[in-house]
Short mmCIF file of C-alpha atoms in Angstrom, two decimals:
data_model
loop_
_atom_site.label_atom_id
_atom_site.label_comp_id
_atom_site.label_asym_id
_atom_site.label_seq_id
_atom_site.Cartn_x
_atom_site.Cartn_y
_atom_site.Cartn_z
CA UNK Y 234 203.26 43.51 22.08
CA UNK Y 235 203.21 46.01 18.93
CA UNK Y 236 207.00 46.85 19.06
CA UNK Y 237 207.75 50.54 17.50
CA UNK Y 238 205.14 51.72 16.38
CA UNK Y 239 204.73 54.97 13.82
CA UNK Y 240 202.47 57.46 12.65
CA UNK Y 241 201.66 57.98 9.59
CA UNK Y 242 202.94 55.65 7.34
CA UNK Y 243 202.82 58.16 4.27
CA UNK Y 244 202.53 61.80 4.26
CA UNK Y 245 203.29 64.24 1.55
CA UNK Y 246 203.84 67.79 2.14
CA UNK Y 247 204.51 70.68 0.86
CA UNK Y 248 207.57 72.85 1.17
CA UNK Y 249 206.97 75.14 4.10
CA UNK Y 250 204.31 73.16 5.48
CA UNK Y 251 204.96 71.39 9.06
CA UNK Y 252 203.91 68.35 10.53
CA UNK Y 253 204.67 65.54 13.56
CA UNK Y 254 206.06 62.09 13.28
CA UNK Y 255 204.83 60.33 16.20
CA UNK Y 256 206.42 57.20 17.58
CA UNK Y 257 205.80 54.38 20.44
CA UNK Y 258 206.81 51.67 21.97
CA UNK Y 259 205.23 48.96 24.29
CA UNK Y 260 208.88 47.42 25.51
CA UNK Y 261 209.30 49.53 28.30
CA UNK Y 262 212.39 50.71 26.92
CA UNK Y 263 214.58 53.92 28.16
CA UNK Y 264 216.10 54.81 24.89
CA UNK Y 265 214.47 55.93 21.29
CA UNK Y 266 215.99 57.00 18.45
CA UNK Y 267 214.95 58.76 14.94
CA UNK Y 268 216.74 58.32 11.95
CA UNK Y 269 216.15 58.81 8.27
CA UNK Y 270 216.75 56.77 5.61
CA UNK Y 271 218.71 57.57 2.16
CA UNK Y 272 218.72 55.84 -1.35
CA UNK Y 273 222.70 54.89 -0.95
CA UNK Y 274 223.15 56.26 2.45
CA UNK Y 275 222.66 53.70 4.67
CA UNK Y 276 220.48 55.31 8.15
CA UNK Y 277 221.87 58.48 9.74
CA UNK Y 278 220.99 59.75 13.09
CA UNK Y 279 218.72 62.40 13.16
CA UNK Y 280 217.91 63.31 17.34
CA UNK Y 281 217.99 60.66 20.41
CA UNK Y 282 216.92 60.15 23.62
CA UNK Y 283 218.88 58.43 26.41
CA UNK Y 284 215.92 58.40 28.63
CA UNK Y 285 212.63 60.17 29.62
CA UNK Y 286 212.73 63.80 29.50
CA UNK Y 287 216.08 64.38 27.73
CA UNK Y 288 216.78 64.73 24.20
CA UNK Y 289 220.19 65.21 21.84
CA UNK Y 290 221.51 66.17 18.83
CA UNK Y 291 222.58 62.93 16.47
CA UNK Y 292 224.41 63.50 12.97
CA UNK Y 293 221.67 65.45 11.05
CA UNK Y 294 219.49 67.48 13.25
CA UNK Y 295 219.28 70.68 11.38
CA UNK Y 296 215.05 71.33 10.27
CA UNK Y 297 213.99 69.06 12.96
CA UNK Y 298 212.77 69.27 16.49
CA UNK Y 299 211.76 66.48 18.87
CA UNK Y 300 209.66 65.76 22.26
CA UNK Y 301 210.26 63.17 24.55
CA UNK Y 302 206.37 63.10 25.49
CA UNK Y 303 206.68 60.35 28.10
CA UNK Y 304 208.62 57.23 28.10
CA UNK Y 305 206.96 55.43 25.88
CA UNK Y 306 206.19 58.39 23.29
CA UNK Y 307 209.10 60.19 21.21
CA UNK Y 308 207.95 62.62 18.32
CA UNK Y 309 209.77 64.39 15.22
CA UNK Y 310 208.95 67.55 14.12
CA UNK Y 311 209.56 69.42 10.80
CA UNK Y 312 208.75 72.70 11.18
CA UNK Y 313 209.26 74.33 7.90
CA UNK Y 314 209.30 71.02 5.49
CA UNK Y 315 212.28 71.49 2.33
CA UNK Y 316 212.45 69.04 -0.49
CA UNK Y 317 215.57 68.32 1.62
CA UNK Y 318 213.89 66.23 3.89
CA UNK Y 319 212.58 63.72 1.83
CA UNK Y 320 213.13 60.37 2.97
CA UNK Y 321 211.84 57.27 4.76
CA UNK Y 322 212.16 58.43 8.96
CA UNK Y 323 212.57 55.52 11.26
CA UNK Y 324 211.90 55.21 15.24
CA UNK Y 325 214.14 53.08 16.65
CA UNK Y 326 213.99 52.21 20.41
CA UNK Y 327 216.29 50.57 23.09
CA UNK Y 328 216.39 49.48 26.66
CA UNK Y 329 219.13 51.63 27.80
CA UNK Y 330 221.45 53.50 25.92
CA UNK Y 331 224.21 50.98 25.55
CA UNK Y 332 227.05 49.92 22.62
CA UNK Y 333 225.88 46.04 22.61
CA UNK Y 334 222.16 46.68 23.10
CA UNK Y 335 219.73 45.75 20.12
CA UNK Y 336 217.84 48.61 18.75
CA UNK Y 337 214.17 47.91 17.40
CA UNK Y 338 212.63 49.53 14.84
CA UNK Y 339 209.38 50.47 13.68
CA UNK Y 340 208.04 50.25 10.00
CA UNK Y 341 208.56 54.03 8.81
CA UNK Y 342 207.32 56.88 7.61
CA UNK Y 343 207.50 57.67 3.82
CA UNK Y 344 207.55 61.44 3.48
CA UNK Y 345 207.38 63.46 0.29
CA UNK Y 346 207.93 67.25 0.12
CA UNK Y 347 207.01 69.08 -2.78
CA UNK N 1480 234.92 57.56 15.23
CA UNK N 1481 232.96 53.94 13.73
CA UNK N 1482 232.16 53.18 10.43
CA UNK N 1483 231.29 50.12 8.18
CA UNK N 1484 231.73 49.76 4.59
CA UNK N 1485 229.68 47.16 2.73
CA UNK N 1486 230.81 45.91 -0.37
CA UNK N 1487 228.70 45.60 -3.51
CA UNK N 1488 225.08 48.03 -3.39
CA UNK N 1489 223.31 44.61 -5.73
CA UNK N 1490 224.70 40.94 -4.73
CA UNK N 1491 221.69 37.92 -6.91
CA UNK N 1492 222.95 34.59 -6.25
CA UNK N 1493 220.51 31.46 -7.38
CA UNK N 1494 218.18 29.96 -5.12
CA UNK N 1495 220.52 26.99 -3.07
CA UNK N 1496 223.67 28.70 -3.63
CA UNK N 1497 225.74 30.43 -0.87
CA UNK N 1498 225.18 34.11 0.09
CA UNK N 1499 228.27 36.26 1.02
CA UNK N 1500 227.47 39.92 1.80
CA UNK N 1501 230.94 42.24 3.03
CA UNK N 1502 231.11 44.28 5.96
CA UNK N 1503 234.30 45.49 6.55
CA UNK N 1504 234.35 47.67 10.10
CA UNK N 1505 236.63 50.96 10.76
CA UNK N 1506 237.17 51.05 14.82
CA UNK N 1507 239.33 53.03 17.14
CA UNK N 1508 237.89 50.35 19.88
CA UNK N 1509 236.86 46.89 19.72
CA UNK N 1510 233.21 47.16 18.12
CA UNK N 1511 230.09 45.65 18.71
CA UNK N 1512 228.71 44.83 14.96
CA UNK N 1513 224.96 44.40 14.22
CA UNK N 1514 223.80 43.05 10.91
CA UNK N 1515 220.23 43.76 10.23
CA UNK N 1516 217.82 42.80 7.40
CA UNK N 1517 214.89 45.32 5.64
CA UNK N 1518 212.19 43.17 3.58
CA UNK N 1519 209.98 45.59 1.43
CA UNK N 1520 208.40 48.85 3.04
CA UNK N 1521 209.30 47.56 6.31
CA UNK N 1522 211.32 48.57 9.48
CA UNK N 1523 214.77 46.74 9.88
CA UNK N 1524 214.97 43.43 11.93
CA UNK N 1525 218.04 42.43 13.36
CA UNK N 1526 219.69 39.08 12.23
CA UNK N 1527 222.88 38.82 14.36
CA UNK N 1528 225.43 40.48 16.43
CA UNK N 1529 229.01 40.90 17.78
CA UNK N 1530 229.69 41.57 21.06
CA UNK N 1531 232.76 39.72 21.80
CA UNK N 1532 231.90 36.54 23.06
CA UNK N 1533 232.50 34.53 19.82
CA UNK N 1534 233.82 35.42 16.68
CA UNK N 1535 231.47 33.51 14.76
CA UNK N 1536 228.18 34.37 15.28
CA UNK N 1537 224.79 32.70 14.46
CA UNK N 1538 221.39 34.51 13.65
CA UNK N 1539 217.77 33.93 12.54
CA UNK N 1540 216.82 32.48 9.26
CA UNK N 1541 219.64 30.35 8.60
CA UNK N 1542 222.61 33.47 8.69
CA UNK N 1543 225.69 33.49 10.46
CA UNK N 1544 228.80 35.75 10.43
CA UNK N 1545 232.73 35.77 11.31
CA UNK N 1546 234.30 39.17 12.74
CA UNK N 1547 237.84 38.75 11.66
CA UNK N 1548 240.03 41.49 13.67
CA UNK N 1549 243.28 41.28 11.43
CA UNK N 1550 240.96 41.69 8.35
CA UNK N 1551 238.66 44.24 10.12
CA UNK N 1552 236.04 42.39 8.96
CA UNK N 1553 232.21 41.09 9.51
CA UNK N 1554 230.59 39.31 6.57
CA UNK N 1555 227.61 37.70 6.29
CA UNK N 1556 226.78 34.30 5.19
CA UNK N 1557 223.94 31.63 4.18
CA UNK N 1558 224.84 28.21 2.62
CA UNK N 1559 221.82 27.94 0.72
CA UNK N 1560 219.82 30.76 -0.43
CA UNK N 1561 215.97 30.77 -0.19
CA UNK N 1562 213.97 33.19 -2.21
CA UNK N 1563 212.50 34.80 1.42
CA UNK N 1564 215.94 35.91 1.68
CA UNK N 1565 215.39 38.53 -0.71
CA UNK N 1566 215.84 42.06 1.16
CA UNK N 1567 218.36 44.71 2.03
CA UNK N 1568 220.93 43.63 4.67
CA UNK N 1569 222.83 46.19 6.68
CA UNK N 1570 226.01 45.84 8.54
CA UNK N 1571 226.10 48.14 11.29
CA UNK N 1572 228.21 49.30 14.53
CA UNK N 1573 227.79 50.98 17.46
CA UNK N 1574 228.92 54.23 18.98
CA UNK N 1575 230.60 53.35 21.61
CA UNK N 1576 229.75 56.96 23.55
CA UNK N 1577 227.07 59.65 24.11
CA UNK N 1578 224.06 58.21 21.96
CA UNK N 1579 225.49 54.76 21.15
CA UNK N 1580 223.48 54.78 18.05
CA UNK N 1581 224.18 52.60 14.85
CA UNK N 1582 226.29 53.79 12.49
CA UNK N 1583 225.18 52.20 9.34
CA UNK N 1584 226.41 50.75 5.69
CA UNK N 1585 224.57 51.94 2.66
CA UNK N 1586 223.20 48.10 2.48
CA UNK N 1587 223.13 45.54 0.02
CA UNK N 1588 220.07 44.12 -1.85
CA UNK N 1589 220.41 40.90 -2.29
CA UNK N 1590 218.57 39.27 -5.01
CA UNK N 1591 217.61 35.50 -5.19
CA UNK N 1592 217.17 33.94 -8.46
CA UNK N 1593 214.93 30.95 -8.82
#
């Protein structure tokens, strides 16, 4: 089994420009999560999904959009990229949406916006 | 609301000695507490969790750690450092409704000196 997997792995962009983060996972789980990553922030939610075909709002969702493709697939989108949004985006997935359930995470994505 | 609070952004102990990394936990329920580990450009792995069944808790690689409810606390421990152990650690806990996502510290790297 891969785990979470991610797409790309590095992108740079420039401000205005748009672009998808695309996420899987092979663990048949119901729940996946995106969250972005902070020098001295810790993780903060960005936009969930308890299972297939519905999505929600986490702690930071303003600038991004997101598509629960199928059950395995959940993507991120930045539709107008800021400097803002520079940070290291993690997929995070779940078997059901649950306070005691481990969440697994992919590697991340690095982005840049100039 | 959940929140953790680790204790120390840079912790270097020498290679054999013990590793303590604090988590202290804010709760308006009894929390489930995650503590996971980041190695170098890659996703986070989890090392151990709380979920009630015993207070002391035992993980991969060697970790364990105690929740302590009258000192709202969840630190992390390793007798005797290795230089693998060299990473960022983050204490986590869950949301207890609606996404039941991690709430996360601002992580500790831990340095091991040979």
């Amino acid at each position: 089994n891969a785990g979470v997997t991610q797409t790309p792995k590095f992108q740079v962009l420039k401000t205005g420009q748009s672009m998808t983060l695309q996420c899987a996972q092979d663990m048949n789980h119901n729940s996946m999560y995106w969250y972005r990553q902070d020098p001295g922030m810790g993780l903060r939610l960005i936009y969930y999904s308890a299972s297939e075909g519905t999505t929600d709002k986490g702690e930071v969702p303003n600038g991004y959009n997101v598509s629960r493709l199928n059950k395995r697939e959940f993507s991120l989108r930045l539709e107008s990229a800021a400097p803002s949004q520079t940070s290291v985006y993690f997929c995070a997935s779940t078997e059901r949406t649950s306070s005691y359930n481990e969440q697994f995470f992919g590697p991340g994505t690095r982005l840049t916006v100039l | 609301a959940q929140s953790v609070t680790q204790l120390g952004s840079h912790v270097s102990v020498s290679e054999g000695a013990l590793v303590l990394l604090r988590c202290n936990y804010s709760s308006s329920v009894p929390p489930y507490l995650f503590w996971y580990v980041q190695y170098p450009n890659q996703g986070l792995q989890l090392l151990l969790k709380y979920t009630s069944a015993a207070t002391l808790v035992k993980g991969i690689n060697g970790f364990e750690a105690e929740f302590k409810k009258s000192e709202t606390s969840f630190h992390l421990t390793k007798p005797s450092a290795h230089m693998s152990d060299a990473a960022e650690y983050f204490c986590a806990v869950s949301a207890v409704t609606g996404a039941n996502n991690l709430f996360f510290g601002t992580g500790t790297r831990l340095t091991v000196i040979p």
